[in-house]
């Protein structure tokens, strides 16, 4: 009985109040794995980073396009980024305003 209560509490903590849980960039932010539409990873990152409970950002199967992204911390809880498909960069180097594609700044507890 105690195990069931503890599992219920941890499930509620992972979903409520402080955010956290699984953030699907397609379901929540309308990203498309069509190789054309820019992946909305920065919005998902901001939400996950502000959460007080651990979060997982999921980029689903398919080929997604990502122009550039700067993912800043420090974050309030651990974050996992799970890439199930392929993330492609722009083919034209002139598309980059800075000499980076994806930057991670001040990040701890990230996998």
mmCIF file of C-alpha atoms in Angstrom:
data_model
loop_
_atom_site.group_PDB
_atom_site.id
_atom_site.type_symbol
_atom_site.label_atom_id
_atom_site.label_comp_id
_atom_site.label_asym_id
_atom_site.label_seq_id
_atom_site.Cartn_x
_atom_site.Cartn_y
_atom_site.Cartn_z
ATOM 1 C CA UNK A 1 0.000 0.000 0.000
ATOM 2 C CA UNK A 2 2.829 2.414 0.893
ATOM 3 C CA UNK A 3 4.463 1.791 -2.501
ATOM 4 C CA UNK A 4 1.253 2.695 -4.331
ATOM 5 C CA UNK A 5 0.937 5.941 -2.338
ATOM 6 C CA UNK A 6 4.570 6.877 -3.025
ATOM 7 C CA UNK A 7 4.182 6.165 -6.752
ATOM 8 C CA UNK A 8 1.048 8.323 -6.845
ATOM 9 C CA UNK A 9 2.834 11.209 -5.137
ATOM 10 C CA UNK A 10 5.846 11.065 -7.469
ATOM 11 C CA UNK A 11 3.560 10.934 -10.503
ATOM 12 C CA UNK A 12 1.661 14.040 -9.371
ATOM 13 C CA UNK A 13 4.890 15.905 -8.584
ATOM 14 C CA UNK A 14 6.221 15.148 -12.072
ATOM 15 C CA UNK A 15 3.118 16.586 -13.724
ATOM 16 C CA UNK A 16 1.819 19.434 -11.646
ATOM 17 C CA UNK A 17 2.704 22.652 -9.922
ATOM 18 C CA UNK A 18 6.263 23.273 -10.975
ATOM 19 C CA UNK A 19 5.815 21.969 -14.512
ATOM 20 C CA UNK A 20 8.229 19.271 -15.576
ATOM 21 C CA UNK A 21 7.311 15.992 -17.142
ATOM 22 C CA UNK A 22 7.554 15.255 -20.855
ATOM 23 C CA UNK A 23 7.431 18.148 -23.323
ATOM 24 C CA UNK A 24 6.674 16.970 -26.863
ATOM 25 C CA UNK A 25 7.665 19.749 -29.271
ATOM 26 C CA UNK A 26 5.116 18.555 -31.845
ATOM 27 C CA UNK A 27 2.113 18.179 -29.549
ATOM 28 C CA UNK A 28 2.780 21.248 -27.402
ATOM 29 C CA UNK A 29 4.465 23.725 -29.749
ATOM 30 C CA UNK A 30 3.287 22.600 -33.199
ATOM 31 C CA UNK A 31 6.735 21.640 -34.514
ATOM 32 C CA UNK A 32 6.726 19.623 -37.741
ATOM 33 C CA UNK A 33 9.173 16.972 -38.889
ATOM 34 C CA UNK A 34 8.909 18.162 -42.495
ATOM 35 C CA UNK A 35 12.530 19.322 -43.050
ATOM 36 C CA UNK A 36 11.251 22.896 -43.637
ATOM 37 C CA UNK A 37 9.525 24.217 -40.509
ATOM 38 C CA UNK A 38 11.934 25.478 -37.859
ATOM 39 C CA UNK A 39 11.907 23.321 -34.749
ATOM 40 C CA UNK A 40 10.551 25.202 -31.730
ATOM 41 C CA UNK A 41 13.112 23.817 -29.313
ATOM 42 C CA UNK A 42 13.864 27.189 -27.675
ATOM 43 C CA UNK A 43 10.266 27.553 -26.424
ATOM 44 C CA UNK A 44 10.310 24.001 -25.081
ATOM 45 C CA UNK A 45 13.694 24.647 -23.439
ATOM 46 C CA UNK A 46 12.431 27.808 -21.698
ATOM 47 C CA UNK A 47 9.476 25.900 -20.267
ATOM 48 C CA UNK A 48 11.623 22.976 -19.131
ATOM 49 C CA UNK A 49 14.296 25.257 -17.672
ATOM 50 C CA UNK A 50 11.718 27.182 -15.610
ATOM 51 C CA UNK A 51 10.252 23.977 -14.177
ATOM 52 C CA UNK A 52 11.067 23.108 -10.572
ATOM 53 C CA UNK A 53 10.791 19.381 -11.336
ATOM 54 C CA UNK A 54 12.805 17.304 -13.856
ATOM 55 C CA UNK A 55 11.730 17.627 -17.495
ATOM 56 C CA UNK A 56 12.281 15.739 -20.714
ATOM 57 C CA UNK A 57 12.046 17.446 -24.117
ATOM 58 C CA UNK A 58 11.178 14.968 -26.870
ATOM 59 C CA UNK A 59 11.929 15.563 -30.535
ATOM 60 C CA UNK A 60 9.990 12.766 -32.246
ATOM 61 C CA UNK A 61 10.897 10.553 -35.191
ATOM 62 C CA UNK A 62 11.277 12.168 -38.577
ATOM 63 C CA UNK A 63 13.587 14.807 -39.981
ATOM 64 C CA UNK A 64 13.309 18.177 -38.263
ATOM 65 C CA UNK A 65 14.926 21.445 -39.325
ATOM 66 C CA UNK A 66 16.625 23.695 -36.790
ATOM 67 C CA UNK A 67 18.025 27.040 -37.935
ATOM 68 C CA UNK A 68 19.873 27.965 -34.720
ATOM 69 C CA UNK A 69 19.264 27.661 -30.998
ATOM 70 C CA UNK A 70 20.801 29.071 -27.836
ATOM 71 C CA UNK A 71 19.707 27.122 -24.776
ATOM 72 C CA UNK A 72 20.455 29.071 -21.627
ATOM 73 C CA UNK A 73 20.571 28.126 -17.961
ATOM 74 C CA UNK A 74 20.895 27.892 -15.152
ATOM 75 C CA UNK A 75 17.768 25.778 -14.945
ATOM 76 C CA UNK A 76 15.763 25.015 -11.824
ATOM 77 C CA UNK A 77 15.774 21.214 -12.295
ATOM 78 C CA UNK A 78 17.464 18.565 -14.461
ATOM 79 C CA UNK A 79 16.578 18.424 -18.158
ATOM 80 C CA UNK A 80 16.820 15.541 -20.593
ATOM 81 C CA UNK A 81 16.738 16.160 -24.343
ATOM 82 C CA UNK A 82 15.637 13.046 -26.220
ATOM 83 C CA UNK A 83 16.105 13.147 -29.985
ATOM 84 C CA UNK A 84 14.246 10.228 -31.570
ATOM 85 C CA UNK A 85 14.660 11.411 -35.161
ATOM 86 C CA UNK A 86 17.119 13.551 -37.094
ATOM 87 C CA UNK A 87 17.753 17.262 -36.579
ATOM 88 C CA UNK A 88 19.188 19.050 -39.625
ATOM 89 C CA UNK A 89 21.024 22.359 -39.805
ATOM 90 C CA UNK A 90 20.678 24.882 -42.639
ATOM 91 C CA UNK A 91 22.748 23.899 -45.675
ATOM 92 C CA UNK A 92 23.742 27.510 -46.370
ATOM 93 C CA UNK A 93 26.464 28.743 -43.964
ATOM 94 C CA UNK A 94 25.200 32.294 -44.590
ATOM 95 C CA UNK A 95 22.086 31.391 -42.576
ATOM 96 C CA UNK A 96 24.114 31.631 -39.366
ATOM 97 C CA UNK A 97 24.262 35.087 -37.793
ATOM 98 C CA UNK A 98 26.804 33.763 -35.289
ATOM 99 C CA UNK A 99 29.416 31.019 -35.747
ATOM 100 C CA UNK A 100 27.332 28.404 -33.936
ATOM 101 C CA UNK A 101 24.395 26.153 -34.630
ATOM 102 C CA UNK A 102 23.335 25.080 -31.145
ATOM 103 C CA UNK A 103 24.786 26.652 -28.007
ATOM 104 C CA UNK A 104 24.355 25.483 -24.425
ATOM 105 C CA UNK A 105 25.129 28.153 -21.801
ATOM 106 C CA UNK A 106 25.340 27.668 -18.028
ATOM 107 C CA UNK A 107 23.730 24.217 -18.048
ATOM 108 C CA UNK A 108 23.971 21.657 -15.233
ATOM 109 C CA UNK A 109 22.220 18.285 -14.783
ATOM 110 C CA UNK A 110 21.638 17.857 -18.509
ATOM 111 C CA UNK A 111 21.527 14.645 -20.477
#
